[in-house]
PDB file of C-alpha atoms in Angstrom:
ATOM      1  CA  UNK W   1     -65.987  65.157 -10.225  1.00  0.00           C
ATOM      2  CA  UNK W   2     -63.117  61.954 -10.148  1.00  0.00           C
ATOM      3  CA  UNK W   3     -61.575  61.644  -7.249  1.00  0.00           C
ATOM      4  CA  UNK W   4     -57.756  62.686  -9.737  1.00  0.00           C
ATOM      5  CA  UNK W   5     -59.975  66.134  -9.889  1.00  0.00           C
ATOM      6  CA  UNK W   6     -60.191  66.451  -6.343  1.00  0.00           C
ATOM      7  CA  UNK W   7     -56.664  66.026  -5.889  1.00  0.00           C
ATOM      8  CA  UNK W   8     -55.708  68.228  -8.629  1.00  0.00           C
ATOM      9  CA  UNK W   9     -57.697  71.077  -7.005  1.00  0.00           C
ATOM     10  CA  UNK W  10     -56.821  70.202  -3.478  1.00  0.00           C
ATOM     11  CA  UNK W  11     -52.825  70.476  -4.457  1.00  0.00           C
ATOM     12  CA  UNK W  12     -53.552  73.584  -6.513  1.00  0.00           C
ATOM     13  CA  UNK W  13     -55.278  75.037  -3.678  1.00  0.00           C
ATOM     14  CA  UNK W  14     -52.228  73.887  -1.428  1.00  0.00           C
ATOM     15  CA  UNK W  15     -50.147  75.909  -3.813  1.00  0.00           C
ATOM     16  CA  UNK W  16     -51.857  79.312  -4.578  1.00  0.00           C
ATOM     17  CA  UNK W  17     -50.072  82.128  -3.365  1.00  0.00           C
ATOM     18  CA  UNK W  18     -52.728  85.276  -2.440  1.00  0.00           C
ATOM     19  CA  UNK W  19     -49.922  87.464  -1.140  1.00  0.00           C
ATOM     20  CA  UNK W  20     -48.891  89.801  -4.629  1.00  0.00           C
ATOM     21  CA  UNK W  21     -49.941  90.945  -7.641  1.00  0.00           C
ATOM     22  CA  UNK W  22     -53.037  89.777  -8.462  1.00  0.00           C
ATOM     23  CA  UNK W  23     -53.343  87.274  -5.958  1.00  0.00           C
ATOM     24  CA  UNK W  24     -53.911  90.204  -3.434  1.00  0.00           C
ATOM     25  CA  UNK W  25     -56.190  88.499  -0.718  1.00  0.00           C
ATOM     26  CA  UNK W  26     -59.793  90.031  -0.998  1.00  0.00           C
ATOM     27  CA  UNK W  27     -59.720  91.280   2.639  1.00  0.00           C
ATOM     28  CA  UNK W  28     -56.939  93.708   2.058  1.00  0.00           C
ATOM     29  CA  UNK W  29     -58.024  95.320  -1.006  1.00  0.00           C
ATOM     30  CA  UNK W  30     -60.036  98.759  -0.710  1.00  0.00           C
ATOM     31  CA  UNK W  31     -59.652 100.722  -3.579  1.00  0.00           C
ATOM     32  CA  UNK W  32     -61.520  98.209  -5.858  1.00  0.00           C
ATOM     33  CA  UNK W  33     -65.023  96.511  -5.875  1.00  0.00           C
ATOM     34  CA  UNK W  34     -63.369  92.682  -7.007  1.00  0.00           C
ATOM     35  CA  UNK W  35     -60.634  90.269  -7.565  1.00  0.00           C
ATOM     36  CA  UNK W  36     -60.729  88.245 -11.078  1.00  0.00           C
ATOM     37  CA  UNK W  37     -59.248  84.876 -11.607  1.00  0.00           C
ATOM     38  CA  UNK W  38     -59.437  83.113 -15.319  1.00  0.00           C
ATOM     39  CA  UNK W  39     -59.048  79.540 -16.426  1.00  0.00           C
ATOM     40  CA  UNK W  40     -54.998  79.809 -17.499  1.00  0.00           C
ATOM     41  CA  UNK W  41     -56.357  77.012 -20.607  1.00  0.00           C
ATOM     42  CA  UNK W  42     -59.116  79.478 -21.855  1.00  0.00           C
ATOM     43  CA  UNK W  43     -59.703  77.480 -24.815  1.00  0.00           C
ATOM     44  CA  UNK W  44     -60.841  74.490 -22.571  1.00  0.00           C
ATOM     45  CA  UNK W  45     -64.338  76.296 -21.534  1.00  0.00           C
ATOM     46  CA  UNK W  46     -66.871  77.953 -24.156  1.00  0.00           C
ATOM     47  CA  UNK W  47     -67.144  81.543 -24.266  1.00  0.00           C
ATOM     48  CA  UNK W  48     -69.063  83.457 -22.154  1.00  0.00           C
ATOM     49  CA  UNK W  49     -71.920  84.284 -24.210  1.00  0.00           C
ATOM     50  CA  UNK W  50     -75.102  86.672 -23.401  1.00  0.00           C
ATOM     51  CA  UNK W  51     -76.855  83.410 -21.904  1.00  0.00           C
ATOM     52  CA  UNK W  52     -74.192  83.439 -18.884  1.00  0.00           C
ATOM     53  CA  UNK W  53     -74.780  83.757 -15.192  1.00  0.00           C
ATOM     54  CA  UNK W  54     -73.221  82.687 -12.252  1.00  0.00           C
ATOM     55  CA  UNK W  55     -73.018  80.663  -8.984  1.00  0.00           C
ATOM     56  CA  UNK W  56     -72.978  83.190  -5.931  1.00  0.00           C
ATOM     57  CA  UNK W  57     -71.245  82.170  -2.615  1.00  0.00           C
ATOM     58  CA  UNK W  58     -72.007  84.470  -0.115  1.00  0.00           C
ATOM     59  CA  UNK W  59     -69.373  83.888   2.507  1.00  0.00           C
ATOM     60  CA  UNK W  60     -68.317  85.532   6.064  1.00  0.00           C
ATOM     61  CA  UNK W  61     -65.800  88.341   5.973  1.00  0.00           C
ATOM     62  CA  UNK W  62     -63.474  86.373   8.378  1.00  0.00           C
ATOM     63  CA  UNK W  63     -63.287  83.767   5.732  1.00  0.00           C
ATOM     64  CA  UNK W  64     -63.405  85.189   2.544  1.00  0.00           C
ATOM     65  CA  UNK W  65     -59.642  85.026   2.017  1.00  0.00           C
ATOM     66  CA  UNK W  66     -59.743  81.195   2.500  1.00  0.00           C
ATOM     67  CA  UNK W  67     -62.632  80.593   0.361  1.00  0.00           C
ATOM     68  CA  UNK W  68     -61.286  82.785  -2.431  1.00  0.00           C
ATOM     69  CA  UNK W  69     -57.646  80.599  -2.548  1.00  0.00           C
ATOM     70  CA  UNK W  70     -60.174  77.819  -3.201  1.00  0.00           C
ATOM     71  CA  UNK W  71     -62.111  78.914  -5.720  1.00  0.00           C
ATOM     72  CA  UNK W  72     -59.348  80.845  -7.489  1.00  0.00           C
ATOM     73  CA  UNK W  73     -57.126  77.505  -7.614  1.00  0.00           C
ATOM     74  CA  UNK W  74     -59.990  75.484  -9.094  1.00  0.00           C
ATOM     75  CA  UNK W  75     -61.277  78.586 -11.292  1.00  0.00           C
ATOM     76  CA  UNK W  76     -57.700  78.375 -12.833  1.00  0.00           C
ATOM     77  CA  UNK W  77     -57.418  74.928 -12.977  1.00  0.00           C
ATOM     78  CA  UNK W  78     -60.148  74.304 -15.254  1.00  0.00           C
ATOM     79  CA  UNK W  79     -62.350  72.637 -12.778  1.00  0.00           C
ATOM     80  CA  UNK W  80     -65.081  75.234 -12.330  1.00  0.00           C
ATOM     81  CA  UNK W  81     -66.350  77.599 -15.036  1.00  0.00           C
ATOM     82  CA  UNK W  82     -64.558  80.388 -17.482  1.00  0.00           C
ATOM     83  CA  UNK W  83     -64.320  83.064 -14.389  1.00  0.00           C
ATOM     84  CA  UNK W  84     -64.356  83.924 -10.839  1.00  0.00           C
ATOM     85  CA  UNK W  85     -64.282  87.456  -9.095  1.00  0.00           C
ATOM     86  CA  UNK W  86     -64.672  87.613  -5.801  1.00  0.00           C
ATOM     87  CA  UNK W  87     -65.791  91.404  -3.053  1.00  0.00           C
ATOM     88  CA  UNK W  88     -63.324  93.183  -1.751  1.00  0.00           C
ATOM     89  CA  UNK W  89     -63.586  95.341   1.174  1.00  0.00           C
ATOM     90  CA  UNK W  90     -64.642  98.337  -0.524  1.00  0.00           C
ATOM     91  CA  UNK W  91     -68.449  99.032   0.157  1.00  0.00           C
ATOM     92  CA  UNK W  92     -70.618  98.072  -2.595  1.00  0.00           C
ATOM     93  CA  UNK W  93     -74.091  99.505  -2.531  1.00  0.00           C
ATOM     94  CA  UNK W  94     -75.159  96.310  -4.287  1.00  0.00           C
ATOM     95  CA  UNK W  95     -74.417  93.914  -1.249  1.00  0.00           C
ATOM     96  CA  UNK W  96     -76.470  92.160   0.361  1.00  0.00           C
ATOM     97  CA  UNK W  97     -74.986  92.315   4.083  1.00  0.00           C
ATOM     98  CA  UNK W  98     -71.940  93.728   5.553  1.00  0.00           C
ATOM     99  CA  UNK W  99     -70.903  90.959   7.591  1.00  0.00           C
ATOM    100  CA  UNK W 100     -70.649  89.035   4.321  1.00  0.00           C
ATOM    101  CA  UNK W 101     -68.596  89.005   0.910  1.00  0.00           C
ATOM    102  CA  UNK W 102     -69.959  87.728  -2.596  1.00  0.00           C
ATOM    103  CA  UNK W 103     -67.494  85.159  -4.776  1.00  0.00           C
ATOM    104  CA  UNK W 104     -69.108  84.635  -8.524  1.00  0.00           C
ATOM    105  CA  UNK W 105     -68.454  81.793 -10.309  1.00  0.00           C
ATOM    106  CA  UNK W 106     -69.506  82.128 -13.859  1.00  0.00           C
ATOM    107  CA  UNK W 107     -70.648  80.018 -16.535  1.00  0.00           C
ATOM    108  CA  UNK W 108     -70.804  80.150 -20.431  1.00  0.00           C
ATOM    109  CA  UNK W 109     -75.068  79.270 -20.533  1.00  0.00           C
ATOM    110  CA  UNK W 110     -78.031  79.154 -18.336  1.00  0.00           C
ATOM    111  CA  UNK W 111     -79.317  76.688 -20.549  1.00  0.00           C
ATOM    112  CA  UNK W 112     -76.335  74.043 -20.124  1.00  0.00           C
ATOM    113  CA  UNK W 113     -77.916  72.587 -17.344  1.00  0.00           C
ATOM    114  CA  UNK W 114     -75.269  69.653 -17.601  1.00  0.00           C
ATOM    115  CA  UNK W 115     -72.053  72.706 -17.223  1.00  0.00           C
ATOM    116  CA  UNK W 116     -74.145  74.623 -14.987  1.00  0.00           C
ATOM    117  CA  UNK W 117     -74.851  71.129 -12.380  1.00  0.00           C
ATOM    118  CA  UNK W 118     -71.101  70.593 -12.855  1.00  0.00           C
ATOM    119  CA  UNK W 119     -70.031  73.459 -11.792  1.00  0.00           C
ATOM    120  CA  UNK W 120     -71.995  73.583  -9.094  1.00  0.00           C
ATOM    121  CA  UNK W 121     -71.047  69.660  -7.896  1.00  0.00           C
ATOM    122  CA  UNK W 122     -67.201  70.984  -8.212  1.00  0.00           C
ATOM    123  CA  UNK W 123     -68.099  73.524  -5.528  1.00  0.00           C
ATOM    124  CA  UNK W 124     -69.973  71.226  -3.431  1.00  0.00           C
ATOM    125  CA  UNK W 125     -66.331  69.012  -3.463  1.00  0.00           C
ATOM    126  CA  UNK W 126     -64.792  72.116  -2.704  1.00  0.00           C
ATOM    127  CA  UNK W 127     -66.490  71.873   0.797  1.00  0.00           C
ATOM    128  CA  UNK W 128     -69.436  74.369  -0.150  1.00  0.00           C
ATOM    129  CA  UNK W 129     -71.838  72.775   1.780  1.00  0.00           C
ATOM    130  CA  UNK W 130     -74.615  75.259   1.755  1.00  0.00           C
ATOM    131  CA  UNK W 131     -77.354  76.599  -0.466  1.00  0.00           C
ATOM    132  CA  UNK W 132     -76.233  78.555  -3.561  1.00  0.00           C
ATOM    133  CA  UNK W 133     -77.820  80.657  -5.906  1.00  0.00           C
ATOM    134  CA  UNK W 134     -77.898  80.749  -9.487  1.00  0.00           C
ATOM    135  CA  UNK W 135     -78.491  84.418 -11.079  1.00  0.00           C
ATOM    136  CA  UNK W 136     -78.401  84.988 -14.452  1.00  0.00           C
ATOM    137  CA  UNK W 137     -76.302  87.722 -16.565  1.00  0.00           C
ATOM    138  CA  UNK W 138     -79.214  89.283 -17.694  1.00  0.00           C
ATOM    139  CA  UNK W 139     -80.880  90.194 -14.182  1.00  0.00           C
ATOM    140  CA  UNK W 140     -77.476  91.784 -13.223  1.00  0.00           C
ATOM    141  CA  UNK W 141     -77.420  94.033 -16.063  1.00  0.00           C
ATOM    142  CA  UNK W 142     -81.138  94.380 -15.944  1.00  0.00           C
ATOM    143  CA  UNK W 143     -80.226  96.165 -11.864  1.00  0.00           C
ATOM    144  CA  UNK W 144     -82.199  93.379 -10.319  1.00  0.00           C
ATOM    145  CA  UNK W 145     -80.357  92.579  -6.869  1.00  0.00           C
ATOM    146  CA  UNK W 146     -81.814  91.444  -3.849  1.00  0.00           C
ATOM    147  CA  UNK W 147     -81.289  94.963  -2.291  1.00  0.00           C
ATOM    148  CA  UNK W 148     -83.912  96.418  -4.050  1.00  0.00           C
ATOM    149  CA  UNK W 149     -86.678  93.267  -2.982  1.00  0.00           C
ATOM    150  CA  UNK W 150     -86.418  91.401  -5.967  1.00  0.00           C
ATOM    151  CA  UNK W 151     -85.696  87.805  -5.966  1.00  0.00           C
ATOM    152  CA  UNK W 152     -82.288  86.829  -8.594  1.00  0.00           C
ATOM    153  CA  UNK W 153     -82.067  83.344  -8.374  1.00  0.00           C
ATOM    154  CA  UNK W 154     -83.978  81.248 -10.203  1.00  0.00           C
ATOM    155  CA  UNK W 155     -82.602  78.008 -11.605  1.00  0.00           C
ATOM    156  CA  UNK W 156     -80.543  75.383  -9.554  1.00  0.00           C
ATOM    157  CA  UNK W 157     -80.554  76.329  -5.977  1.00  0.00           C
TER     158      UNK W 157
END
């Protein structure tokens, strides 16, 4: 990423307001499973096709809020994939801890290993510093999660 990205998404996230409307922060929603953000220039990022997945964050509860005015701002910015949706407080039987929330950042092919290492450099200048997984769009809809002892990531960690 240049270092005009970086600035771009560090005065977007400067700027995002997660107070209304759909920028309701995740830790006060409870009547929904996730938060969406799109890329306002849709047309600048393929499709999302069948040979999608995602980048999952798993991040503390106490910080989710933060986190999610990051990824949001850079999600709609154009700098990481086509979406982002990030856990709410309402319990999901599909997550992984309780003391944790899931953001997904999505991208258009598994097989674009050039998008897919992008994206996943943009959140490393974001200040995700961590291991991340990669899970594919077809292991989600095929019910594999990690809750039932099956491994989902396998490309890119």
């Amino acid at each position: 990423m240049r270092s005009t990205d970086v600035l771009r998404v560090q005065e977007q996230i400067r700027s995002v307001d997660v107070s209304a409307g759909d920028d309701r922060r995740p830790s006060e929603v409870f009547e929904q499973y996730w938060i969406h953000a799109e890329r306002k220039d849709a047309d600048s990022y393929p499709e999302h096709g069948e040979r999608g997945g995602k980048w999952m964050l798993f991040i503390k509860t106490a910080e989710i809020d933060e986190w999610w005015a990051k990824i949001k701002a850079a999600t709609e910015g154009g700098l990481l994939g086509s979406s982002a949706k990030v856990a709410t407080m309402k319990p999901n039987p599909n997550a992984a801890a309780h003391d944790t929330r899931l953001i997904r950042v999505y991208t258009y092919d598994l097989d674009d290993e050039g998008d897919c290492l992008r994206v996943r450099q943009a959140l490393r200048d974001l200040g995700v510093t961590w291991k991340i997984p990669y899970k594919t769009d077809a292991d989600t809809y095929a019910g594999k999660y990690a809750t039932t002892g099956v491994r989902v990531s396998k490309r890119y960690e």
